[in-house]
mmCIF file of C-alpha atoms and ligand atoms in Angstrom:
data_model
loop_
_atom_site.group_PDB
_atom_site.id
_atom_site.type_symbol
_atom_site.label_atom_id
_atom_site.label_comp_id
_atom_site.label_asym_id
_atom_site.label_seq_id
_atom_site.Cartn_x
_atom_site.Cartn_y
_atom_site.Cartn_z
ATOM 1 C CA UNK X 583 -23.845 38.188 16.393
ATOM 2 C CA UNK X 584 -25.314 34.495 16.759
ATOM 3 C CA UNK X 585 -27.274 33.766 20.015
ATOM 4 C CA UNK X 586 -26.080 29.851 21.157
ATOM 5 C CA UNK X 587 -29.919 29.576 23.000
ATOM 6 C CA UNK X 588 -30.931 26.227 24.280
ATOM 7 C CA UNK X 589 -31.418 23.146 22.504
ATOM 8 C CA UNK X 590 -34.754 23.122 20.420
ATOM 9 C CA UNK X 591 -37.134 20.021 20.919
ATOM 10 C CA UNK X 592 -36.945 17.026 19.072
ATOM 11 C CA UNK X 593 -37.489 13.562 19.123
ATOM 12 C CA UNK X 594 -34.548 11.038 19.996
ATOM 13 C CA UNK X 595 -34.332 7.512 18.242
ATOM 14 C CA UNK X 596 -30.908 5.430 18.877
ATOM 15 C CA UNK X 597 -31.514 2.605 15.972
ATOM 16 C CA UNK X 598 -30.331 -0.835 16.659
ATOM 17 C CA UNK X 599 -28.737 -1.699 13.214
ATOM 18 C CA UNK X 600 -28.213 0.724 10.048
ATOM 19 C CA UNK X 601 -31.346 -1.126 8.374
ATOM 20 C CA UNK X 602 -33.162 0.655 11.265
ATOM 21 C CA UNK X 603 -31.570 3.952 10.873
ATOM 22 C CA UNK X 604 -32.484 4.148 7.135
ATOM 23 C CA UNK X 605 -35.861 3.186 8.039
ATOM 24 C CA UNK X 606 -36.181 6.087 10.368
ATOM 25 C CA UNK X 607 -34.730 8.682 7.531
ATOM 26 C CA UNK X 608 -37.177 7.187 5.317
ATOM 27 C CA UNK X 609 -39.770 7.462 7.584
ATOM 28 C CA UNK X 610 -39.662 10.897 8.515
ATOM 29 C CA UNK X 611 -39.032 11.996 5.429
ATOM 30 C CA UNK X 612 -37.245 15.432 5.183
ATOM 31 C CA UNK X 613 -37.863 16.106 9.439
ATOM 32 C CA UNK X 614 -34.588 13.888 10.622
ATOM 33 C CA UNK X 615 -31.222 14.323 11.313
ATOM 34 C CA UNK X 616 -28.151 11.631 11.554
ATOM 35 C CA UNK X 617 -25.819 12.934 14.133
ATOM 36 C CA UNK X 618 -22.901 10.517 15.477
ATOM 37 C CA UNK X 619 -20.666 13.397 17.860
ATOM 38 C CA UNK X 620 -23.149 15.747 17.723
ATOM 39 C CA UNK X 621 -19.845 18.303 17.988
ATOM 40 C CA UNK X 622 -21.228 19.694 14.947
ATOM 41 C CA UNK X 623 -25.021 19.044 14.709
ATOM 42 C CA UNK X 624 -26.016 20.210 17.823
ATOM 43 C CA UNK X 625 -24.143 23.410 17.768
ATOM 44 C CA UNK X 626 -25.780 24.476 14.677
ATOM 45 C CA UNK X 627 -29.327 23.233 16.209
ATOM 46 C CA UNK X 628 -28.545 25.483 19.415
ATOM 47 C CA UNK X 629 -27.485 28.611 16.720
ATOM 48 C CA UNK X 630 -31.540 27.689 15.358
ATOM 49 C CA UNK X 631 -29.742 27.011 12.124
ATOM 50 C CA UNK X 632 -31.245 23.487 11.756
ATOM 51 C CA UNK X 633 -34.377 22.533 13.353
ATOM 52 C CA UNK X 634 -34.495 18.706 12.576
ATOM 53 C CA UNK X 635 -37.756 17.259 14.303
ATOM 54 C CA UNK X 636 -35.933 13.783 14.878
ATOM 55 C CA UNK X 637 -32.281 13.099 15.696
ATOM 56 C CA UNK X 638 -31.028 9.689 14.645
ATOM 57 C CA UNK X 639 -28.021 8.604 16.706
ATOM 58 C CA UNK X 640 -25.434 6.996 14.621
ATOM 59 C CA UNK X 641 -23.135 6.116 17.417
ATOM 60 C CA UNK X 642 -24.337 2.896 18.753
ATOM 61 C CA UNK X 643 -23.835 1.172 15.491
ATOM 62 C CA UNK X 644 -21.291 -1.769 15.277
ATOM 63 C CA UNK X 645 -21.820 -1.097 11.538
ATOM 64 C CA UNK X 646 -19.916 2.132 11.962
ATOM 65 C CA UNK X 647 -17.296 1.303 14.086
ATOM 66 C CA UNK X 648 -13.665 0.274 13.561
ATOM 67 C CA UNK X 649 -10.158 0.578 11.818
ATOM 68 C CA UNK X 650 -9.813 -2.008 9.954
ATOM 69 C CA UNK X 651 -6.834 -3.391 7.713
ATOM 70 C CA UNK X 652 -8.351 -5.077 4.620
ATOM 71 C CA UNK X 653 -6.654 -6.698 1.240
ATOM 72 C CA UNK X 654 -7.288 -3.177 -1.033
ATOM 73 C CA UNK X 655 -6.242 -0.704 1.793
ATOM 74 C CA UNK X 656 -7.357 0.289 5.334
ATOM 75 C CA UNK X 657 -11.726 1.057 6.048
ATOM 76 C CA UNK X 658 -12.173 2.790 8.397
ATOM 77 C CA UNK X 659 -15.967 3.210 9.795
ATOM 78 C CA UNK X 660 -18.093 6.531 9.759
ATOM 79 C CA UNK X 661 -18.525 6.601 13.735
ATOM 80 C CA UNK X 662 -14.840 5.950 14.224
ATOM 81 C CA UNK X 663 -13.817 9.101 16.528
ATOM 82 C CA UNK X 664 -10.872 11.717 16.017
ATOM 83 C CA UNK X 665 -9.568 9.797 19.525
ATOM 84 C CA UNK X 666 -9.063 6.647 17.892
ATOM 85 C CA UNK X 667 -7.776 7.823 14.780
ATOM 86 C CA UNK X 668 -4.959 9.541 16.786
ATOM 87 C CA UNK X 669 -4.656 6.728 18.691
ATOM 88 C CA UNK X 670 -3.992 4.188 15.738
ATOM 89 C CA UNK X 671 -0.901 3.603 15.438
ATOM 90 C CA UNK X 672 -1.578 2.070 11.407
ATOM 91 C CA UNK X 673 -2.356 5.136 10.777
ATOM 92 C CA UNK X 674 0.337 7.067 12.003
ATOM 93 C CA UNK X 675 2.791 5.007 10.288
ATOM 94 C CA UNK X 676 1.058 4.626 6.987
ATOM 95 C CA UNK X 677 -1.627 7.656 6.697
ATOM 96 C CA UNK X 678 0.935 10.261 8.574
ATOM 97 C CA UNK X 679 -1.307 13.232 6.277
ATOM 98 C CA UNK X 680 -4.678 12.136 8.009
ATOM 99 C CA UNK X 681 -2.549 11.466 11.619
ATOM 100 C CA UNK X 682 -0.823 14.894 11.632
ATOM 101 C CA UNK X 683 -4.886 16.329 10.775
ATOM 102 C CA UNK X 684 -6.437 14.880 14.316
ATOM 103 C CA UNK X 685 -3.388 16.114 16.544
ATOM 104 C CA UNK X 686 -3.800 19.933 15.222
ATOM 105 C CA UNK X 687 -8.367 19.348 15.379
ATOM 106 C CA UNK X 688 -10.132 20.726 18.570
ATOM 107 C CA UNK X 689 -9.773 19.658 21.784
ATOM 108 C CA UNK X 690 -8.938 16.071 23.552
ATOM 109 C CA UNK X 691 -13.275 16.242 24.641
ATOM 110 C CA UNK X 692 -14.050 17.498 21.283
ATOM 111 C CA UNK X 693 -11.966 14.787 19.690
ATOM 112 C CA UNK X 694 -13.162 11.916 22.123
ATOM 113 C CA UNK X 695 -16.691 12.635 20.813
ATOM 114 C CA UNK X 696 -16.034 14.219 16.941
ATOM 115 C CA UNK X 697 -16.288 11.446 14.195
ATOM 116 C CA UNK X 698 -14.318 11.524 11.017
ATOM 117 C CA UNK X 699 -17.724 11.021 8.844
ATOM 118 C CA UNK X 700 -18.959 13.608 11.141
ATOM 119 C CA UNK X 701 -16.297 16.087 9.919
ATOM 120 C CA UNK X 702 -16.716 15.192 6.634
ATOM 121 C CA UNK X 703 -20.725 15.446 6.450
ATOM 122 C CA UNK X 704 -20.692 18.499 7.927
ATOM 123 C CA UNK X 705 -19.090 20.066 4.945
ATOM 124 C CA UNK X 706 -17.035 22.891 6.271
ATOM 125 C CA UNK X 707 -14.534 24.157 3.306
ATOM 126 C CA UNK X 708 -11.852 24.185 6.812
ATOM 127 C CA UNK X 709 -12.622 20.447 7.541
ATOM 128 C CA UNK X 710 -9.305 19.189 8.538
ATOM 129 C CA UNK X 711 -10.154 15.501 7.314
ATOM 130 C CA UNK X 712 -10.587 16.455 3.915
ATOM 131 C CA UNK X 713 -7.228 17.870 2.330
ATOM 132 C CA UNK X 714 -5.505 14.535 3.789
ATOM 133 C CA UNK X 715 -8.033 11.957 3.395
ATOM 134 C CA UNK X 716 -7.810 13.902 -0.725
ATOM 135 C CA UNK X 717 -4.409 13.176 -1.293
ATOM 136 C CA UNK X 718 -4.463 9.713 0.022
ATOM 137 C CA UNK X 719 -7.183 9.066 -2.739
ATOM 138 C CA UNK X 720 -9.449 7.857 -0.268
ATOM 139 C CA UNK X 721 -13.455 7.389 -1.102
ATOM 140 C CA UNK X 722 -16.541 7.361 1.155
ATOM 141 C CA UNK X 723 -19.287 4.720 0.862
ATOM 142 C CA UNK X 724 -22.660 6.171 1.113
ATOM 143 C CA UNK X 725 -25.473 3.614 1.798
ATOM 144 C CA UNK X 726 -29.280 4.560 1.209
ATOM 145 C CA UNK X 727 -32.536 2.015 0.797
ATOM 146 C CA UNK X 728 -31.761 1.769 -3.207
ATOM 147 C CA UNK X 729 -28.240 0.773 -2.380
ATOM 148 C CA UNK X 730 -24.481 1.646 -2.492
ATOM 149 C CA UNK X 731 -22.394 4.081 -4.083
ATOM 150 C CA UNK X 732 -18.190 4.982 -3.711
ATOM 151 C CA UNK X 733 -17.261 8.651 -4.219
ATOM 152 C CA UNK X 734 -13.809 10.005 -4.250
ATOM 153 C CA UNK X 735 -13.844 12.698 -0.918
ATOM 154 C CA UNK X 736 -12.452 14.424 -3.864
ATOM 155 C CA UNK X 737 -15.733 14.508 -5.374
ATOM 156 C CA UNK X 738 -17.968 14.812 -2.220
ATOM 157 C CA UNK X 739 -17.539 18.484 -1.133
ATOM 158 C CA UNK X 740 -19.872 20.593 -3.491
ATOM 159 C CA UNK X 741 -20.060 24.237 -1.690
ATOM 160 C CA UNK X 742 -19.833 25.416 2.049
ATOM 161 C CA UNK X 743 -22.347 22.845 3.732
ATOM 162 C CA UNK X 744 -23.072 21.019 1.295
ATOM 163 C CA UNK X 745 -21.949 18.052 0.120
ATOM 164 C CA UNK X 746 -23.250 15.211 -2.814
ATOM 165 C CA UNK X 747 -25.056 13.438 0.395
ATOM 166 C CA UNK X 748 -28.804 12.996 -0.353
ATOM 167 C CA UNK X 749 -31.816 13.246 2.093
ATOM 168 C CA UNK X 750 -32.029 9.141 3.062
ATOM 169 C CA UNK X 751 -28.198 8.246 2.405
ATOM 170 C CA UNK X 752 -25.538 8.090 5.320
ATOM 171 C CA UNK X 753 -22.243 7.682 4.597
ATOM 172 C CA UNK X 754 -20.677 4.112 6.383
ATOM 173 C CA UNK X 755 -16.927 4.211 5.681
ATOM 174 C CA UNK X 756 -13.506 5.830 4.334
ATOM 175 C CA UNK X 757 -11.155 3.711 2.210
ATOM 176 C CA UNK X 758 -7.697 4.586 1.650
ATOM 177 C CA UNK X 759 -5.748 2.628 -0.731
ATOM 178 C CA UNK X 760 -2.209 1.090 0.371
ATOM 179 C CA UNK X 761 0.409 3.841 0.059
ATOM 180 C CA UNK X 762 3.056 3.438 -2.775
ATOM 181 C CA UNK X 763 6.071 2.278 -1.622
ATOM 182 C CA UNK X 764 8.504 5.056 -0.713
ATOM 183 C CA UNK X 765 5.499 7.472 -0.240
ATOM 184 C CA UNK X 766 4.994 9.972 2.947
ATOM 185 C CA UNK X 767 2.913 12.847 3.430
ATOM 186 C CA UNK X 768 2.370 15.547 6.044
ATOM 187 C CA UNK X 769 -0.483 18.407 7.137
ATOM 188 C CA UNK X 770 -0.130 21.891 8.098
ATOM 189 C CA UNK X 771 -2.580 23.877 9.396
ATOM 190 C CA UNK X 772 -2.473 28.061 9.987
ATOM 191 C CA UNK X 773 -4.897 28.782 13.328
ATOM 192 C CA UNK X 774 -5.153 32.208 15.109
ATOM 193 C CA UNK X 775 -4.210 30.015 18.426
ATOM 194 C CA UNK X 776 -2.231 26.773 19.250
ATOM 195 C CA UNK X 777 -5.652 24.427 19.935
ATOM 196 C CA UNK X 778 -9.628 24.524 19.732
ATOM 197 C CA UNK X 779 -9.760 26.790 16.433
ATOM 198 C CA UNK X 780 -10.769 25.820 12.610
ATOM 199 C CA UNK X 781 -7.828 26.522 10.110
ATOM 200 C CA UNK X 782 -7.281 29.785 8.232
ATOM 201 C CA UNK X 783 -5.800 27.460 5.909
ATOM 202 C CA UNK X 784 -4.859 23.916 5.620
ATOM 203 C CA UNK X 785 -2.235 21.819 3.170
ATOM 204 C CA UNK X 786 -2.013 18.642 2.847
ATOM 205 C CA UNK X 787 0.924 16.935 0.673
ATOM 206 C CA UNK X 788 1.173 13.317 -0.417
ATOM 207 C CA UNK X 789 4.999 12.494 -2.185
ATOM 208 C CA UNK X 790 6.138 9.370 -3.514
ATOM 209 C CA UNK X 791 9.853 8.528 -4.636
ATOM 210 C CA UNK X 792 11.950 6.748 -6.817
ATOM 211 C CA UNK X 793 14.041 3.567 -5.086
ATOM 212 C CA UNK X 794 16.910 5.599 -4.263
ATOM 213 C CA UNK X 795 14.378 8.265 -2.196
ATOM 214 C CA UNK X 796 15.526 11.368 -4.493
ATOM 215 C CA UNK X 797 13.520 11.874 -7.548
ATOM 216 C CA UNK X 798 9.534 12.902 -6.842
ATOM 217 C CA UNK X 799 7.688 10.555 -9.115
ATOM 218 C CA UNK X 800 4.213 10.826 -7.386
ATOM 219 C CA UNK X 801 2.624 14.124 -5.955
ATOM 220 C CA UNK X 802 -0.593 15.328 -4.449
ATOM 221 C CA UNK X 803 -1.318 18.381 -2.893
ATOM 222 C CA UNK X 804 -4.898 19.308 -1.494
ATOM 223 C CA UNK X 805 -5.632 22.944 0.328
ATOM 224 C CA UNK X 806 -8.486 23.486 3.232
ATOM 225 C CA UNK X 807 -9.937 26.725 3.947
ATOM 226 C CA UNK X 808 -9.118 28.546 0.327
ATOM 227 C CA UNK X 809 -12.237 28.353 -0.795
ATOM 228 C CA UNK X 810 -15.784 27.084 -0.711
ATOM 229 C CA UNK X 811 -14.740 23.368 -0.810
ATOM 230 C CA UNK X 812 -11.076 21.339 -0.017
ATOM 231 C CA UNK X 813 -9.365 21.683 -3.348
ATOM 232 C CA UNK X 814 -6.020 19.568 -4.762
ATOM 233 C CA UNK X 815 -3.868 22.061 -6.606
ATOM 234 C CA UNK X 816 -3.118 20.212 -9.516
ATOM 235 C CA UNK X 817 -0.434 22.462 -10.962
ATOM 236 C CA UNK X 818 1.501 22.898 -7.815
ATOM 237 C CA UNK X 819 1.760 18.923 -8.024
ATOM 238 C CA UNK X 820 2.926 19.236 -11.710
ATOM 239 C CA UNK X 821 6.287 21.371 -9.913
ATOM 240 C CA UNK X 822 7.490 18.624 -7.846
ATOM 241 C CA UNK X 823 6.941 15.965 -10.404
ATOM 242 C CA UNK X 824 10.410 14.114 -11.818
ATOM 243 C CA UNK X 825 12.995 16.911 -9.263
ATOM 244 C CA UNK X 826 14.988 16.575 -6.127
ATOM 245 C CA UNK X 827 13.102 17.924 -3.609
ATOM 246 C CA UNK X 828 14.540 20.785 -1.823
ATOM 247 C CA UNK X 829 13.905 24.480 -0.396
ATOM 248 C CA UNK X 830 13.811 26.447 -4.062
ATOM 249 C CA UNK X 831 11.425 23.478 -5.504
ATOM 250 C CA UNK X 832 9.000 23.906 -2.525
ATOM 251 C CA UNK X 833 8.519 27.483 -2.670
ATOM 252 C CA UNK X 834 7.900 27.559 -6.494
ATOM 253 C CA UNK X 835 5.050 24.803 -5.855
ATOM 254 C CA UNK X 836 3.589 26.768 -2.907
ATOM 255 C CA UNK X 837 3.874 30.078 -5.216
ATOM 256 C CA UNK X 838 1.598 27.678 -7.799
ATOM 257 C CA UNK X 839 -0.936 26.639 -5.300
ATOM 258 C CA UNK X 840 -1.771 30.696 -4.474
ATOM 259 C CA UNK X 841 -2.757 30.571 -8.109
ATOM 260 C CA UNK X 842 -5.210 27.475 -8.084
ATOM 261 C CA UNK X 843 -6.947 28.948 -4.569
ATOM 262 C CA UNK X 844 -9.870 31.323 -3.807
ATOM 263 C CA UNK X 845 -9.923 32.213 -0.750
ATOM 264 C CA UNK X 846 -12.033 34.579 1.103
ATOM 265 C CA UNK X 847 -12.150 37.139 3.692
ATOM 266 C CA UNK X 848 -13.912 36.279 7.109
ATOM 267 C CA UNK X 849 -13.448 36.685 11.025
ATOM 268 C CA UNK X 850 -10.458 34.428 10.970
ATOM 269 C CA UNK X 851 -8.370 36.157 8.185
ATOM 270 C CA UNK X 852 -8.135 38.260 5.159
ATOM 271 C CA UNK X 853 -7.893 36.816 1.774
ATOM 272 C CA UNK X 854 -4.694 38.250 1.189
ATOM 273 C CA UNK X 855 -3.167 36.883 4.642
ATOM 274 C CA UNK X 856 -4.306 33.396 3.674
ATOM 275 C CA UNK X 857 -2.674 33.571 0.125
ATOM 276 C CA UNK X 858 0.174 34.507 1.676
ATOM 277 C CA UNK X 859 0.036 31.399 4.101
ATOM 278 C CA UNK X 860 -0.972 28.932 1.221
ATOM 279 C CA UNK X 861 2.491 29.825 0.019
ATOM 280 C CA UNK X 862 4.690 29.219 2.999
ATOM 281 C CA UNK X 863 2.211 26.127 4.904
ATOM 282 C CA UNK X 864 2.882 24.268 1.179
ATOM 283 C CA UNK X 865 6.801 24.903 0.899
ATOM 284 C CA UNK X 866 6.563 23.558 4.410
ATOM 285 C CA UNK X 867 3.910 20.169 4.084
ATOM 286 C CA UNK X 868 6.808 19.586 0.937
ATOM 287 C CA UNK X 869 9.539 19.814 3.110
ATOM 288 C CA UNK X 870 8.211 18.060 6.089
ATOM 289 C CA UNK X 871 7.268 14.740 4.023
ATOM 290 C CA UNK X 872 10.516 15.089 1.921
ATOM 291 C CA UNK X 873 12.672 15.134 5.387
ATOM 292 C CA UNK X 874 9.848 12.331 6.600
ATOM 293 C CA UNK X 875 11.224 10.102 4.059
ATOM 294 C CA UNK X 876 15.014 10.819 4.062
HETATM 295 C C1 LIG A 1133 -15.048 23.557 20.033
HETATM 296 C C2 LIG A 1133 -15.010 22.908 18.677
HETATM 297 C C3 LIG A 1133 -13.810 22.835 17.996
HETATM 298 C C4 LIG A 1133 -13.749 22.256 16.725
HETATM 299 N N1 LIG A 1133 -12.537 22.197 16.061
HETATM 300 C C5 LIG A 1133 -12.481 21.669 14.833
HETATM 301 C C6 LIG A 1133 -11.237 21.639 14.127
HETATM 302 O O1 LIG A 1133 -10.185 22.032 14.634
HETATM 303 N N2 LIG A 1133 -11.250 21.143 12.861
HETATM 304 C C7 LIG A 1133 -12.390 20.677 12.266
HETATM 305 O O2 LIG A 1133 -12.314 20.241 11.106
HETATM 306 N N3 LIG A 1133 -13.570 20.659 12.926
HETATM 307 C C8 LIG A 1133 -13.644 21.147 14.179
HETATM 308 N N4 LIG A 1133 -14.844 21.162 14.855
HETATM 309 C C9 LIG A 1133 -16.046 20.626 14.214
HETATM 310 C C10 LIG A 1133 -16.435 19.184 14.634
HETATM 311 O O3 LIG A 1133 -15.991 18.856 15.926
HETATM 312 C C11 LIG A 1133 -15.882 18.151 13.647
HETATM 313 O O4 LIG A 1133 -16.317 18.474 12.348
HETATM 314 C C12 LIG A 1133 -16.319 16.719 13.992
HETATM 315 O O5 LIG A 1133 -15.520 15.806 13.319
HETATM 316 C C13 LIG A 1133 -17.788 16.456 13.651
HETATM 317 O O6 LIG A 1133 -18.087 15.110 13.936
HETATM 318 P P1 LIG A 1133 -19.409 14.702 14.733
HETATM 319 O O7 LIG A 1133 -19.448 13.231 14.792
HETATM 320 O O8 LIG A 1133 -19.494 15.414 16.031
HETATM 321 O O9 LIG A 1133 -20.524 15.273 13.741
HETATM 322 P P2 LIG A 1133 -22.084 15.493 14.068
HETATM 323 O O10 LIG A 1133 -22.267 16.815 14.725
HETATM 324 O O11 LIG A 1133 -22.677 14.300 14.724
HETATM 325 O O12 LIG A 1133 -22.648 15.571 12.567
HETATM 326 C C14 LIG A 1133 -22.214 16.585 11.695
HETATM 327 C C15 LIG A 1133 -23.034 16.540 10.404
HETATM 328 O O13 LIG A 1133 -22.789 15.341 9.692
HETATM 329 C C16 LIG A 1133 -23.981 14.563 9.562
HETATM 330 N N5 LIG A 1133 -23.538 13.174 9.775
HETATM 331 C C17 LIG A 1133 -22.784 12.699 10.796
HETATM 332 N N6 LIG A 1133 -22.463 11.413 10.577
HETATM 333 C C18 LIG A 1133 -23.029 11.070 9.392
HETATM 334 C C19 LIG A 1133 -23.037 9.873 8.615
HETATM 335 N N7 LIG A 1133 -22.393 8.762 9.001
HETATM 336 N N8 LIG A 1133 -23.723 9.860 7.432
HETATM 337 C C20 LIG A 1133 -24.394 10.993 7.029
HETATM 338 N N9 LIG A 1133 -24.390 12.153 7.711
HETATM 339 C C21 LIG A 1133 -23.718 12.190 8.888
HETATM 340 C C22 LIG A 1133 -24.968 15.107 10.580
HETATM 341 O O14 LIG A 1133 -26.319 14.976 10.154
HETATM 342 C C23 LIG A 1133 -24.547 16.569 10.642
HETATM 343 O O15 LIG A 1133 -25.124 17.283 9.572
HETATM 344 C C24 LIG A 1133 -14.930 21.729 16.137
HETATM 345 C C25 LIG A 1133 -16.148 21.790 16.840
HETATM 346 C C26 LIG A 1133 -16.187 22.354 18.089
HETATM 347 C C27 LIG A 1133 -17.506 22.394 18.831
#
C-alpha cells in the first residue's frame, strides 16, 4: 500500500522566459524538476517517489502557451491544458482522435490544471494523449542549451516512465500535420468507472478515404495501456487497407491488434480481460470514425 504523506521540501523557482528555465536545469544539475500541472509531479513527490530538490514551474511561460494554426499543421504549446484542448473547437473538428482523448481524461479540476506535455512527459503506458496524438503523426519539439530536436510521439515513449527526454531538455510543443482530406478518427477508452480513472485500455484509429468516402486508403491504429509504452498495431492497419469498411472488417482488425499487444496484469485488470477489450474498443474506434465520415 502507498502512503500519499505530505509534500517533501523543495525549493520553488517560476522562470521568466524558457532561456531561464534551462538555466535553472542546468544549474542544478540532476536536483530539479519541470512541472507545468503538477497533476502528475506532485503526486508522485507526495508517494516519496521523486524527491527533486528544486521545482521549476513551466506554467508561466508565454513560450508554452497556445493553439496555434500554422502553414504545415496545427502547434500546439507544452503548457497548453486538457481545458483548452477540449475547448478548441480546431481541434474538435480536425483532430476528433486527440478531442474524444480529453473528454474521457480525469476530472473538469484535473483537466483545468493537467497539460498535454505534462501527460506526455510523465510517460504512463495509459497516457490518453499518446495513442491519438500517434496516429495523427504528430512530433514533440524538445529544446535543451545545445539546441533543438523533433521526435515522432511515436518514438518518444521508451518503457513505463520513461521516455527519450534527457536531464536539461523540456519538451515546448506538439505538431500535427493537416489531416488528409476525407480522413476522421476516433478514441475509445475501457475504465473501471465513467470519470477520474486511467484506461485499462485505450484505441485510437486514424482512417482516410477514397473521394467517394468508401474504400480505406489510409489507416492508423495506436493502443494505450497494452503494454509498457503506446504502441500502433501495424498489422491491424494492414486489414482495413484498400476494403469497405463495415462490422466483419472491424472485428478481424481488432482480432489483429490482440496479436501485436502485451498487456499485463495489474489492479485495474487482468491481461486476459484487456485482450479481450483490445478486440471489441478497436472494432468500435473503426466503426465510430467510419460512421464519423459517412
Ligand atoms: C485524479 C487524477 C486523474 C487522472 N486521470 C488521468 C486520465 O484519465 N488519463 C491520463 O492520461 N492521465 C490522468 N492523470 C494524470 C495527469 O493528470 C495527466 O498526465 C496530466 O496531463 C499531467 O500534466 P501536468 O501538467 O499536470 O504534469 P506535471 O505533473 O506538471 O508533470 C508531469 C511530468 O512531466 C514533466 N514535465 C511536465 N511538463 C514538461 C515539459 N514541458 N518538458 C519536460 N518535462 C515536463 C514533469 O517533470 C513530470 O515528470 C490523472 C491524474 C490525477 C491526479
Amino acid at each position: 500500500m502507498t502512503f500519499i504523506k505530505r509534500l517533501p521540501k523543495f525549493e520553488y523557482h517560476s522562470p521568466k522566459s524558457l532561456l531561464e528555465a534551462l538555466d535553472l536545469l542546468a544549474k542544478y544539475d540532476g536536483k530539479a524538476r519541470v512541472f507545468a500541472g503538477g497533476t502528475d509531479l506532485l503526486v508522485s513527490m507526495k508517494k516519496r517517489e521523486v524527491l527533486p530538490e528544486h521545482l521549476i514551474n513551466l506554467k508561466g511561460l508565454a513560450e508554452l502557451k497556445g493553439i496555434h494554426h500554422e502553414k504545415e499543421g496545427m502547434k500546439i504549446g507544452a503548457s497548453v491544458t486538457l481545458d483548452e484542448i477540449e475547448h478548441s473547437k480546431m481541434i474538435q473538428d480536425k483532430f476528433c482522435a486527440l478531442w474524444d482523448a480529453v473528454q474521457v481524461m480525469a476530472s473538469p479540476q484535473i483537466r483545468s490544471l493537467g497539460t498535454i506535455g505534462g501527460n506526455l512527459c510523465s510517460a504512463a503506458p495509459s497516457a490518453d494523449t499518446a495513442p491519438p496524438l500517434i496516429v495523427l503523426d504528430a512530433s514533440v519539439e524538445i529544446l535543451s542549451s545545445q539546441g533543438k530536436r523533433k521526435v515522432l510521439v511515436e518514438k518518444f515513449f521508451k518503457g513505463p516512465e520513461e521516455s527519450v527526454l534527457k536531464p536539461g531538455e523540456i519538451l515546448t510543443q506538439i505538431m500535427i500535420p493537416h489531416p488528409l482530406e476525407k480522413s476522421t478518427g476516433a478514441y475509445f477508452k475501457l475504465m473501471r468507472r465513467a470519470a477520474m480513472d486511467l484506461a485499462q485500455v485505450g484505441v485510437a484509429v486514424c482512417l482516410s478515404f477514397d473521394s467517394e468516402k468508401r474504400i480505406c486508403r489510409g489507416a492508423k491504429i495506436a493502443l494505450g495501456a497494452v503494454g509498457s509504452t503506446p504502441i500502433r498495431a501495424l498489422k491491424a492497419e494492414q486489414i482495413l487497407l484498400n476494403k469497405e469498411i463495415d462490422e466483419t472488417v472491424g472485428k478481424e482488425a481488432g482480432t489483429i491488434a490482440v496479436q501485436e499487444a502485451n498487456p499485463r496484469s495489474s489492479i485495474r485488470a487482468s491481461k486476459e480481460y484487456r485482450r479481450e477489450m483490445i478486440e471489441v474498443l478497436t472494432k468500435r474506434a473503426v466503426m465510430a470514425a467510419y460512421n464519423r465520415i459517412n
